[in-house]
Amino acid sequence: MVVRVSFRRGRATGAHRQIESEAYKAAKAHGRPILREFSHCPTPANLLERVGNLVGLVSGAAITDNPNIGVLQLGDGRVMCLTETTKGSTLIDPESLETVGRFSYTDRIGGMYMVQSAHPIVTKSEFLTVLPDLARPGHLVVKMEAGSNERKVIGRVDCRGGPTPGWLHSFAVTENYVVVPEMPLRYSSTSLLKSELAPFYVFDWLPVSGSYMHVMCKSTGKTVASVEVPPFMAFHFINAYEEEGEIIVDCCEHNGDPAIIETLVLHRLRSFRDKDVLPNARVGRFRIPLDGSPYGELETALDPEEHGRGIDMCRINPARLGKKYRYAYACGARRPCNFPNMLSKIDLVEKKAKNWHEEGVVPSEPFFVARPGATDEDDGVVISIVSSDDGEGYALVLDAATFEEIGRVRFPYGLPYGMHGCWIPAKN
Ligand SMILES: [Fe+2]
């Protein structure tokens, strides 16, 4: 489902609409999920179905196209909802929220490149993303010019660990480089081949396989650095920039522990509402040397107590993408909790956080919208869709500088937890 809040002349209007994916239509027709989702795998009733599932996985027919991770505006104005399967890229009409149809890539990049990062880097001029290679462990970095449906290959990095590529939910860019993470949470070949869930859905946690960060030059496609780093577990990269012979890369890092994935299972969220069971997380800062050194560093950017030892679903001022920056906005934790329940503004210079919290609510990813004509990095507002435990919800608008509430727009009905959103400026 996609939810929209429109702000016009001091008033706000809400709307929502179901995205008509094939996965949704099949689930509706059968009364249960039919395709393979992130945390759901249809159980084959017999050997024939098992073989059918395997064929469906290889062809892509059995995997979901449910684009429930994010929504973004392409450089040419089209609006795309997406998930980690390439086939899930779906265009919607931003006015009516109607499903326009599947975004068809016109290139020949297919085969085992059936998954993609859920977080492409999109600017006015291009769409840049990373595709894991499930057949020959590696990652393909591709870009697509605004207005085009054709992805072009920038380059490829081979994975240094194995036997499969590391999960890559998001990645980072600097002005000149693409940073490709290789986490020890790797696609599970057993899960893929046997059509069953691995300990972490479709992933295995293999710290002995090593953790790496690769740096690719955007213009040549050459890998200019590939370093081993301490084990890390990150869904979301915050930003990256170049600085005196090294690259700084920040992410929401779960202390090298994949337990966060189990924590987010629905029955656990329902069972441990008042327990302090949310695993600790921090702002992890990688330092990647560009002088050929074999190792990179991973440090904690600020005391995690500043944001309640929880941090994820991060955003920055998009004008600072790939550049030195100071502020990040994310979901933090007011303990005790079993889920991120706070909004945090992280100051990476002062190493402090400002926090917003209200009892009994869960805010979704806070995204930053600059004031027109702004020059200060935090001159603007932060918007988050908030679900409350009384069954209602509201869009919250905070002053990005003070992190104090400017206003809220109540919905007359409950809102499902929002994943990732975007701001689309009005045409006039
Ligand atoms: Fe995400």
CSV table of N, CA and C in Angstrom, one decimal, residues 315-370:
chain,number,residue,atom,x,y,z
A,315,ARG,N,18.1,9.1,7.1
A,315,ARG,CA,18.1,10.0,5.9
A,315,ARG,C,19.0,11.2,6.2
A,316,ILE,N,19.3,11.9,5.1
A,316,ILE,CA,20.1,13.1,5.2
A,316,ILE,C,19.5,14.2,4.4
A,317,ASN,N,20.0,15.4,4.4
A,317,ASN,CA,19.7,16.4,3.4
A,317,ASN,C,20.2,16.0,2.1
A,318,PRO,N,19.4,15.7,1.1
A,318,PRO,CA,19.9,15.2,-0.2
A,318,PRO,C,20.9,16.0,-0.9
A,319,ALA,N,21.0,17.3,-0.5
A,319,ALA,CA,22.0,18.2,-1.1
A,319,ALA,C,23.4,17.8,-0.7
A,320,ARG,N,23.5,17.0,0.4
A,320,ARG,CA,24.8,16.6,1.0
A,320,ARG,C,25.2,15.2,0.5
A,321,LEU,N,24.4,14.6,-0.4
A,321,LEU,CA,24.7,13.2,-0.9
A,321,LEU,C,26.2,13.2,-1.4
A,322,GLY,N,26.9,12.3,-0.8
A,322,GLY,CA,28.3,12.0,-1.3
A,322,GLY,C,29.3,13.1,-0.9
A,323,LYS,N,28.8,14.0,-0.1
A,323,LYS,CA,29.7,15.1,0.4
A,323,LYS,C,29.8,15.1,1.9
A,324,LYS,N,30.8,15.8,2.4
A,324,LYS,CA,31.0,15.9,3.9
A,324,LYS,C,29.7,16.5,4.4
A,325,TYR,N,29.2,16.0,5.5
A,325,TYR,CA,27.9,16.4,6.0
A,325,TYR,C,28.0,16.3,7.5
A,326,ARG,N,26.9,16.9,8.2
A,326,ARG,CA,26.9,16.9,9.6
A,326,ARG,C,25.8,16.2,10.2
A,327,TYR,N,24.6,16.3,9.6
A,327,TYR,CA,23.4,15.8,10.3
A,327,TYR,C,22.8,14.5,9.6
A,328,ALA,N,22.3,13.6,10.4
A,328,ALA,CA,21.4,12.5,9.9
A,328,ALA,C,20.2,12.5,10.7
A,329,TYR,N,19.1,12.0,10.1
A,329,TYR,CA,17.8,11.9,10.8
A,329,TYR,C,17.5,10.4,10.7
A,330,ALA,N,17.0,9.8,11.8
A,330,ALA,CA,16.8,8.4,11.8
A,330,ALA,C,15.8,8.0,12.9
A,331,CYS,N,15.5,6.7,13.0
A,331,CYS,CA,14.7,6.2,14.1
A,331,CYS,C,15.6,5.7,15.2
A,332,GLY,N,15.4,6.2,16.4
A,332,GLY,CA,16.2,5.8,17.6
A,332,GLY,C,15.3,5.0,18.5
A,333,ALA,N,15.7,4.8,19.8
A,333,ALA,CA,15.0,4.0,20.7
A,333,ALA,C,14.9,4.7,22.1
A,334,ARG,N,13.7,4.8,22.6
A,334,ARG,CA,13.5,5.2,24.0
A,334,ARG,C,13.2,3.9,24.7
A,335,ARG,N,14.2,3.5,25.5
A,335,ARG,CA,14.2,2.2,26.2
A,335,ARG,C,13.2,2.3,27.4
A,336,PRO,N,12.6,1.2,27.9
A,336,PRO,CA,12.6,-0.1,27.2
A,336,PRO,C,11.7,-0.2,26.0
A,337,CYS,N,12.2,-0.9,25.0
A,337,CYS,CA,11.3,-1.0,23.7
A,337,CYS,C,11.8,-2.3,23.0
A,338,ASN,N,10.9,-2.7,22.1
A,338,ASN,CA,11.2,-3.9,21.3
A,338,ASN,C,11.3,-3.5,19.8
A,339,PHE,N,11.2,-2.2,19.5
A,339,PHE,CA,11.2,-1.6,18.2
A,339,PHE,C,11.6,-0.2,18.2
A,340,PRO,N,12.2,0.3,17.2
A,340,PRO,CA,12.6,1.8,17.2
A,340,PRO,C,11.3,2.6,17.4
A,341,ASN,N,11.3,3.5,18.4
A,341,ASN,CA,10.1,4.2,18.8
A,341,ASN,C,10.3,5.7,19.0
A,342,MET,N,11.4,6.2,18.4
A,342,MET,CA,11.8,7.6,18.6
A,342,MET,C,12.4,8.1,17.3
A,343,LEU,N,12.4,9.4,17.2
A,343,LEU,CA,13.1,10.0,16.0
A,343,LEU,C,14.3,10.7,16.6
A,344,SER,N,15.4,10.6,15.9
A,344,SER,CA,16.7,11.2,16.4
A,344,SER,C,17.3,12.0,15.3
A,345,LYS,N,17.8,13.1,15.7
A,345,LYS,CA,18.6,13.9,14.8
A,345,LYS,C,20.1,13.8,15.3
A,346,ILE,N,20.9,13.2,14.4
A,346,ILE,CA,22.3,13.0,14.8
A,346,ILE,C,23.2,14.1,14.4
A,347,ASP,N,24.0,14.6,15.3
A,347,ASP,CA,25.0,15.7,14.9
A,347,ASP,C,26.3,15.0,15.0
A,348,LEU,N,26.9,14.8,13.8
A,348,LEU,CA,28.2,14.0,13.7
A,348,LEU,C,29.4,14.9,14.1
A,349,VAL,N,29.2,16.2,14.2
A,349,VAL,CA,30.3,17.1,14.6
A,349,VAL,C,30.3,17.2,16.1
A,350,GLU,N,29.2,17.5,16.7
A,350,GLU,CA,29.1,17.6,18.2
A,350,GLU,C,29.0,16.3,18.8
A,351,LYS,N,28.7,15.3,18.0
A,351,LYS,CA,28.5,13.9,18.5
A,351,LYS,C,27.4,13.8,19.6
A,352,LYS,N,26.3,14.5,19.2
A,352,LYS,CA,25.1,14.6,20.1
A,352,LYS,C,23.9,14.2,19.3
A,353,ALA,N,22.8,13.9,20.0
A,353,ALA,CA,21.5,13.7,19.3
A,353,ALA,C,20.4,14.5,19.9
A,354,LYS,N,19.5,15.0,19.1
A,354,LYS,CA,18.3,15.5,19.6
A,354,LYS,C,17.2,14.5,19.3
A,355,ASN,N,16.3,14.3,20.3
A,355,ASN,CA,15.3,13.2,20.1
A,355,ASN,C,13.9,13.7,20.3
A,356,TRP,N,13.0,13.0,19.5
A,356,TRP,CA,11.6,13.3,19.6
A,356,TRP,C,10.9,11.9,20.0
A,357,HIS,N,10.1,11.9,21.0
A,357,HIS,CA,9.4,10.7,21.4
A,357,HIS,C,8.0,11.0,21.9
A,358,GLU,N,7.1,10.1,21.7
A,358,GLU,CA,5.8,10.2,22.3
A,358,GLU,C,5.4,8.8,22.7
A,359,GLU,N,4.8,8.7,23.8
A,359,GLU,CA,4.5,7.3,24.4
A,359,GLU,C,3.4,6.6,23.5
A,360,GLY,N,3.7,5.4,23.2
A,360,GLY,CA,2.7,4.5,22.5
A,360,GLY,C,2.6,4.7,21.0
A,361,VAL,N,3.7,5.3,20.4
A,361,VAL,CA,3.7,5.5,19.0
A,361,VAL,C,5.0,4.9,18.3
A,362,VAL,N,4.8,4.6,17.0
A,362,VAL,CA,6.0,4.1,16.3
A,362,VAL,C,6.1,5.0,15.0
A,363,PRO,N,7.2,5.8,15.0
A,363,PRO,CA,7.4,6.6,13.8
A,363,PRO,C,8.1,5.9,12.7
A,364,SER,N,7.8,6.2,11.5
A,364,SER,CA,8.6,5.6,10.4
A,364,SER,C,9.7,6.5,10.0
A,365,GLU,N,10.5,6.1,9.0
A,365,GLU,CA,11.6,6.8,8.5
A,365,GLU,C,11.4,8.3,8.4
A,366,PRO,N,12.2,9.1,9.1
A,366,PRO,CA,12.0,10.6,9.0
A,366,PRO,C,12.8,11.1,7.8
A,367,PHE,N,12.1,11.8,6.9
A,367,PHE,CA,12.9,12.3,5.7
A,367,PHE,C,12.9,13.8,5.7
A,368,PHE,N,14.0,14.3,5.3
A,368,PHE,CA,14.3,15.8,5.4
A,368,PHE,C,13.8,16.5,4.1
A,369,VAL,N,13.2,17.6,4.3
A,369,VAL,CA,12.8,18.4,3.1
A,369,VAL,C,13.3,19.8,3.4
A,370,ALA,N,14.1,20.3,2.5
A,370,ALA,CA,14.8,21.6,2.7
A,370,ALA,C,13.8,22.8,2.4
